[in-house]
Amino acid sequence: MEERLSNTEKDALGEIGAAQAKDELEQVRIKYLGRKGILARFFKELETVSGEKRPVVGQAINRLKKVLAQSIKQREGELSSKAGKADSLGVDITMPGADPGIGNLHPVTKTLNDICGIFSHMGFAVIEGPEIETEFNNFEALNIPLEHPSRDTFDTFYIDTKNFDTDMEKRRLLRSHTSPVQIRYMQDKVPPFSIVAPGKVFRPDATDASHSFMFYQVEGLVVGKDINFANLKWTLFEFARQYFGTSSKMRFRPHFFPFTEPSAEVDISCMICNGAGCRVCSQSGWLEILGAGMVDPNVFQAVNIDTGLYSGFAFGMGVERIAMLKHGIDDIRLLYENDIRFLKQF
Ligand code: PHE
């Protein structure tokens, strides 16, 4: 009988291991542990075993019963975790996927969208130009003469200075402002028009809390009949009112730009300190956000627009500055470090 018990154990364990589904396993359980199963028969047989051997055999049957019950339970566990797996792939298709997280737009992108959105509603078209420009578009056509300091290679990233072409139309550089988009547009189109041109600009500045070698500008240009300085002022005030709110203040300071005459620099009251003076506004209470002015006749001449017929205004604003002002960011570098903890806040 002991030999039969050990054979039964081998057979049963083999069948349990081979069961591929729960109902199959249940059949095995009934076969061995069921009321009329093999083990029940062993117990019955026990009655025929002689007195002194009976407890030993009884223990052996009980042990086998335990072993089989345990191994069925274990197999059951294996089968239920396997149930969710696509067999051929060995992949658990019920496992939750890796959460990629919901991203958001970069604060600079948002600011660009907001600025362009406001101007679009005023009727401006949004135009883009290339980041690699000709020296002609970036400087010459904008009335920036050769001896102007910003022509210095130190202030502009020139491309391939070794093989400097003598032809300015061919000499390439990374645009130092978005104003060359004005030139491209005016060479192509007949007034009247109003455009804004967002994009990256490049200057070899040392990086600090308020400077970066690459930053964004939004250029504005309006050309038509009887366009005057009051139109420029209204447009910019209206922009500031919509973007910064009614409590913001704006001021025009006389300035010089080669491509506008008269020209102004426009400041907005510092939102970080409410005009009291802080690190960001260099204690002045004001922050310069843009340059502007009436299009210089020399620029119109460079693009063959009749100065007797048309006038216009232009402006160029620093996007990071505006984003920093709006959100109280006191270091431009935060915008470029891609620290998720910072970017998540917008
Ligand atoms: N291009 C000028 C700058 O980068 C800004 C500007 C644009 C000023 C248009 C006047 C008119 O500083």
mmCIF file of N, CA and C in Angstrom, residues 230-306:
data_model
loop_
_atom_site.group_PDB
_atom_site.id
_atom_site.type_symbol
_atom_site.label_atom_id
_atom_site.label_comp_id
_atom_site.label_asym_id
_atom_site.label_seq_id
_atom_site.Cartn_x
_atom_site.Cartn_y
_atom_site.Cartn_z
ATOM 1 N N ALA A 230 0.421 108.070 -32.848
ATOM 2 C CA ALA A 230 -0.719 107.825 -31.945
ATOM 3 C C ALA A 230 -1.250 106.406 -32.139
ATOM 4 N N ASN A 231 -1.232 105.937 -33.400
ATOM 5 C CA ASN A 231 -1.662 104.562 -33.680
ATOM 6 C C ASN A 231 -0.745 103.570 -32.962
ATOM 7 N N LEU A 232 0.552 103.865 -33.022
ATOM 8 C CA LEU A 232 1.537 103.014 -32.354
ATOM 9 C C LEU A 232 1.272 102.960 -30.853
ATOM 10 N N LYS A 233 1.064 104.159 -30.278
ATOM 11 C CA LYS A 233 0.839 104.227 -28.832
ATOM 12 C C LYS A 233 -0.419 103.483 -28.424
ATOM 13 N N TRP A 234 -1.501 103.682 -29.178
ATOM 14 C CA TRP A 234 -2.754 103.014 -28.835
ATOM 15 C C TRP A 234 -2.579 101.494 -28.894
ATOM 16 N N THR A 235 -1.923 101.053 -29.970
ATOM 17 C CA THR A 235 -1.750 99.605 -30.169
ATOM 18 C C THR A 235 -1.003 98.990 -28.985
ATOM 19 N N LEU A 236 0.074 99.664 -28.567
ATOM 20 C CA LEU A 236 0.879 99.098 -27.484
ATOM 21 C C LEU A 236 0.176 99.205 -26.123
ATOM 22 N N PHE A 237 -0.518 100.320 -25.897
ATOM 23 C CA PHE A 237 -1.284 100.439 -24.654
ATOM 24 C C PHE A 237 -2.370 99.364 -24.592
ATOM 25 N N GLU A 238 -3.021 99.164 -25.700
ATOM 26 C CA GLU A 238 -4.091 98.173 -25.748
ATOM 27 C C GLU A 238 -3.527 96.771 -25.502
ATOM 28 N N PHE A 239 -2.357 96.523 -26.083
ATOM 29 C CA PHE A 239 -1.705 95.227 -25.843
ATOM 30 C C PHE A 239 -1.420 95.053 -24.341
ATOM 31 N N ALA A 240 -0.838 96.097 -23.712
ATOM 32 C CA ALA A 240 -0.471 96.006 -22.292
ATOM 33 C C ALA A 240 -1.716 95.839 -21.427
ATOM 34 N N ARG A 241 -2.777 96.526 -21.796
ATOM 35 C CA ARG A 241 -4.020 96.433 -21.023
ATOM 36 C C ARG A 241 -4.553 95.002 -21.081
ATOM 37 N N GLN A 242 -4.513 94.438 -22.280
ATOM 38 C CA GLN A 242 -5.050 93.078 -22.416
ATOM 39 C C GLN A 242 -4.138 92.034 -21.792
ATOM 40 N N TYR A 243 -2.845 92.235 -21.929
ATOM 41 C CA TYR A 243 -1.928 91.190 -21.450
ATOM 42 C C TYR A 243 -1.647 91.310 -19.955
ATOM 43 N N PHE A 244 -1.382 92.531 -19.500
ATOM 44 C CA PHE A 244 -0.979 92.701 -18.098
ATOM 45 C C PHE A 244 -2.122 93.125 -17.187
ATOM 46 N N GLY A 245 -3.215 93.609 -17.779
ATOM 47 C CA GLY A 245 -4.348 94.043 -16.955
ATOM 48 C C GLY A 245 -4.372 95.553 -16.791
ATOM 49 N N THR A 246 -5.500 96.036 -16.286
ATOM 50 C CA THR A 246 -5.708 97.485 -16.247
ATOM 51 C C THR A 246 -4.818 98.185 -15.227
ATOM 52 N N SER A 247 -4.304 97.430 -14.230
ATOM 53 C CA SER A 247 -3.510 98.112 -13.201
ATOM 54 C C SER A 247 -2.064 98.359 -13.644
ATOM 55 N N SER A 248 -1.683 97.764 -14.775
ATOM 56 C CA SER A 248 -0.294 97.966 -15.219
ATOM 57 C C SER A 248 -0.114 99.357 -15.821
ATOM 58 N N LYS A 249 1.093 99.877 -15.643
ATOM 59 C CA LYS A 249 1.398 101.190 -16.233
ATOM 60 C C LYS A 249 2.417 101.019 -17.339
ATOM 61 N N MET A 250 2.362 101.908 -18.327
ATOM 62 C CA MET A 250 3.303 101.845 -19.432
ATOM 63 C C MET A 250 3.882 103.227 -19.647
ATOM 64 N N ARG A 251 5.180 103.280 -19.978
ATOM 65 C CA ARG A 251 5.749 104.594 -20.297
ATOM 66 C C ARG A 251 6.641 104.507 -21.526
ATOM 67 N N PHE A 252 6.655 105.595 -22.280
ATOM 68 C CA PHE A 252 7.498 105.710 -23.472
ATOM 69 C C PHE A 252 8.690 106.580 -23.131
ATOM 70 N N ARG A 253 9.894 106.102 -23.410
ATOM 71 C CA ARG A 253 11.103 106.916 -23.249
ATOM 72 C C ARG A 253 11.699 107.147 -24.627
ATOM 73 N N PRO A 254 12.099 108.393 -24.932
ATOM 74 C CA PRO A 254 12.742 108.635 -26.227
ATOM 75 C C PRO A 254 13.994 107.769 -26.344
ATOM 76 N N HIS A 255 14.240 107.247 -27.534
ATOM 77 C CA HIS A 255 15.390 106.363 -27.719
ATOM 78 C C HIS A 255 15.863 106.493 -29.155
ATOM 79 N N PHE A 256 16.897 105.757 -29.493
ATOM 80 C CA PHE A 256 17.343 105.747 -30.886
ATOM 81 C C PHE A 256 17.401 104.325 -31.424
ATOM 82 N N PHE A 257 16.774 104.099 -32.556
ATOM 83 C CA PHE A 257 17.011 102.885 -33.344
ATOM 84 C C PHE A 257 17.280 103.344 -34.767
ATOM 85 N N PRO A 258 18.233 102.730 -35.449
ATOM 86 C CA PRO A 258 18.544 103.169 -36.814
ATOM 87 C C PRO A 258 17.361 102.995 -37.766
ATOM 88 N N PHE A 259 16.476 102.050 -37.468
ATOM 89 C CA PHE A 259 15.402 101.712 -38.407
ATOM 90 C C PHE A 259 14.076 102.352 -38.086
ATOM 91 N N THR A 260 14.020 103.144 -36.995
ATOM 92 C CA THR A 260 12.787 103.898 -36.707
ATOM 93 C C THR A 260 13.157 105.341 -36.362
ATOM 94 N N GLU A 261 12.234 106.253 -36.699
ATOM 95 C CA GLU A 261 12.454 107.660 -36.393
ATOM 96 C C GLU A 261 11.120 108.381 -36.359
ATOM 97 N N PRO A 262 10.652 108.950 -35.255
ATOM 98 C CA PRO A 262 11.294 108.865 -33.942
ATOM 99 C C PRO A 262 11.163 107.460 -33.334
ATOM 100 N N SER A 263 11.978 107.233 -32.304
ATOM 101 C CA SER A 263 11.979 105.915 -31.660
ATOM 102 C C SER A 263 11.726 106.057 -30.171
ATOM 103 N N ALA A 264 11.281 104.975 -29.589
ATOM 104 C CA ALA A 264 11.049 104.987 -28.137
ATOM 105 C C ALA A 264 11.376 103.622 -27.562
ATOM 106 N N GLU A 265 11.742 103.633 -26.310
ATOM 107 C CA GLU A 265 11.777 102.385 -25.565
ATOM 108 C C GLU A 265 10.569 102.408 -24.661
ATOM 109 N N VAL A 266 9.919 101.280 -24.529
ATOM 110 C CA VAL A 266 8.676 101.240 -23.768
ATOM 111 C C VAL A 266 8.883 100.371 -22.528
ATOM 112 N N ASP A 267 8.507 100.935 -21.393
ATOM 113 C CA ASP A 267 8.652 100.223 -20.120
ATOM 114 C C ASP A 267 7.273 99.907 -19.562
ATOM 115 N N ILE A 268 7.255 98.883 -18.737
ATOM 116 C CA ILE A 268 6.019 98.536 -18.038
ATOM 117 C C ILE A 268 6.349 98.550 -16.541
ATOM 118 N N SER A 269 5.395 98.946 -15.729
ATOM 119 C CA SER A 269 5.675 98.981 -14.291
ATOM 120 C C SER A 269 5.977 97.576 -13.800
ATOM 121 N N CYS A 270 7.016 97.456 -12.973
ATOM 122 C CA CYS A 270 7.496 96.139 -12.550
ATOM 123 C C CYS A 270 6.445 95.441 -11.685
ATOM 124 N N MET A 271 6.036 94.256 -12.116
ATOM 125 C CA MET A 271 4.977 93.551 -11.404
ATOM 126 C C MET A 271 5.494 92.750 -10.237
ATOM 127 N N ILE A 272 6.793 92.541 -10.239
ATOM 128 C CA ILE A 272 7.355 91.735 -9.163
ATOM 129 C C ILE A 272 7.371 92.552 -7.871
ATOM 130 N N CYS A 273 7.725 93.837 -7.989
ATOM 131 C CA CYS A 273 7.795 94.677 -6.778
ATOM 132 C C CYS A 273 6.727 95.768 -6.783
ATOM 133 N N ASN A 274 5.843 95.745 -7.767
ATOM 134 C CA ASN A 274 4.808 96.778 -7.893
ATOM 135 C C ASN A 274 5.376 98.180 -7.983
ATOM 136 N N GLY A 275 6.517 98.287 -8.640
ATOM 137 C CA GLY A 275 7.103 99.610 -8.849
ATOM 138 C C GLY A 275 7.988 100.093 -7.721
ATOM 139 N N ALA A 276 8.137 99.273 -6.663
ATOM 140 C CA ALA A 276 8.932 99.718 -5.513
ATOM 141 C C ALA A 276 10.442 99.618 -5.764
ATOM 142 N N GLY A 277 10.836 98.754 -6.690
ATOM 143 C CA GLY A 277 12.258 98.530 -6.943
ATOM 144 C C GLY A 277 12.691 97.175 -6.418
ATOM 145 N N CYS A 278 13.291 96.370 -7.307
ATOM 146 C CA CYS A 278 13.771 95.038 -6.889
ATOM 147 C C CYS A 278 14.917 94.616 -7.792
ATOM 148 N N ARG A 279 15.413 93.384 -7.584
ATOM 149 C CA ARG A 279 16.556 92.890 -8.348
ATOM 150 C C ARG A 279 16.245 92.851 -9.843
ATOM 151 N N VAL A 280 15.017 92.452 -10.176
ATOM 152 C CA VAL A 280 14.660 92.283 -11.584
ATOM 153 C C VAL A 280 14.623 93.612 -12.330
ATOM 154 N N CYS A 281 14.074 94.646 -11.692
ATOM 155 C CA CYS A 281 13.966 95.936 -12.393
ATOM 156 C C CYS A 281 15.133 96.851 -12.043
ATOM 157 N N SER A 282 16.204 96.302 -11.483
ATOM 158 C CA SER A 282 17.381 97.078 -11.063
ATOM 159 C C SER A 282 16.960 98.263 -10.196
ATOM 160 N N GLN A 283 16.065 98.015 -9.308
ATOM 161 C CA GLN A 283 15.583 98.996 -8.321
ATOM 162 C C GLN A 283 14.849 100.191 -8.925
ATOM 163 N N SER A 284 14.548 100.148 -10.239
ATOM 164 C CA SER A 284 13.940 101.340 -10.850
ATOM 165 C C SER A 284 12.409 101.317 -10.821
ATOM 166 N N GLY A 285 11.809 100.143 -10.608
ATOM 167 C CA GLY A 285 10.346 100.066 -10.629
ATOM 168 C C GLY A 285 9.785 99.891 -12.033
ATOM 169 N N TRP A 286 10.644 99.992 -13.061
ATOM 170 C CA TRP A 286 10.187 99.857 -14.445
ATOM 171 C C TRP A 286 10.997 98.790 -15.160
ATOM 172 N N LEU A 287 10.372 98.120 -16.097
ATOM 173 C CA LEU A 287 11.091 97.135 -16.906
ATOM 174 C C LEU A 287 10.870 97.415 -18.387
ATOM 175 N N GLU A 288 11.981 97.470 -19.105
ATOM 176 C CA GLU A 288 11.862 97.706 -20.533
ATOM 177 C C GLU A 288 11.358 96.428 -21.189
ATOM 178 N N ILE A 289 10.289 96.527 -21.977
ATOM 179 C CA ILE A 289 9.796 95.314 -22.642
ATOM 180 C C ILE A 289 9.887 95.393 -24.157
ATOM 181 N N LEU A 290 10.044 96.608 -24.681
ATOM 182 C CA LEU A 290 10.104 96.666 -26.147
ATOM 183 C C LEU A 290 10.711 97.966 -26.656
ATOM 184 N N GLY A 291 11.126 97.899 -27.925
ATOM 185 C CA GLY A 291 11.565 99.082 -28.653
ATOM 186 C C GLY A 291 10.548 99.328 -29.752
ATOM 187 N N ALA A 292 10.370 100.598 -30.098
ATOM 188 C CA ALA A 292 9.351 100.896 -31.102
ATOM 189 C C ALA A 292 9.649 102.234 -31.779
ATOM 190 N N GLY A 293 8.905 102.519 -32.823
ATOM 191 C CA GLY A 293 9.045 103.810 -33.483
ATOM 192 C C GLY A 293 8.384 103.809 -34.843
ATOM 193 N N MET A 294 8.461 104.974 -35.517
ATOM 194 C CA MET A 294 7.923 105.075 -36.881
ATOM 195 C C MET A 294 8.994 104.574 -37.848
ATOM 196 N N VAL A 295 8.589 103.800 -38.818
ATOM 197 C CA VAL A 295 9.551 103.204 -39.765
ATOM 198 C C VAL A 295 10.370 104.312 -40.426
ATOM 199 N N ASP A 296 11.693 104.188 -40.368
ATOM 200 C CA ASP A 296 12.600 105.185 -40.935
ATOM 201 C C ASP A 296 12.480 105.188 -42.465
ATOM 202 N N PRO A 297 12.429 106.365 -43.087
ATOM 203 C CA PRO A 297 12.312 106.440 -44.553
ATOM 204 C C PRO A 297 13.418 105.652 -45.265
ATOM 205 N N ASN A 298 14.613 105.581 -44.664
ATOM 206 C CA ASN A 298 15.690 104.817 -45.301
ATOM 207 C C ASN A 298 15.341 103.336 -45.423
ATOM 208 N N VAL A 299 14.568 102.826 -44.466
ATOM 209 C CA VAL A 299 14.145 101.417 -44.516
ATOM 210 C C VAL A 299 13.149 101.230 -45.660
ATOM 211 N N PHE A 300 12.203 102.172 -45.765
ATOM 212 C CA PHE A 300 11.239 102.095 -46.874
ATOM 213 C C PHE A 300 11.963 102.136 -48.215
ATOM 214 N N GLN A 301 12.999 102.983 -48.290
ATOM 215 C CA GLN A 301 13.747 103.081 -49.538
ATOM 216 C C GLN A 301 14.426 101.745 -49.879
ATOM 217 N N ALA A 302 14.983 101.111 -48.860
ATOM 218 C CA ALA A 302 15.695 99.840 -49.088
ATOM 219 C C ALA A 302 14.777 98.755 -49.637
ATOM 220 N N VAL A 303 13.466 98.891 -49.367
ATOM 221 C CA VAL A 303 12.535 97.865 -49.848
ATOM 222 C C VAL A 303 11.580 98.412 -50.910
ATOM 223 N N ASN A 304 11.936 99.610 -51.417
ATOM 224 C CA ASN A 304 11.137 100.225 -52.485
ATOM 225 C C ASN A 304 9.681 100.472 -52.138
ATOM 226 N N ILE A 305 9.465 101.018 -50.956
ATOM 227 C CA ILE A 305 8.105 101.449 -50.627
ATOM 228 C C ILE A 305 8.090 102.972 -50.681
ATOM 229 N N ASP A 306 7.100 103.510 -51.351
ATOM 230 C CA ASP A 306 7.011 104.943 -51.602
ATOM 231 C C ASP A 306 6.754 105.697 -50.294
#
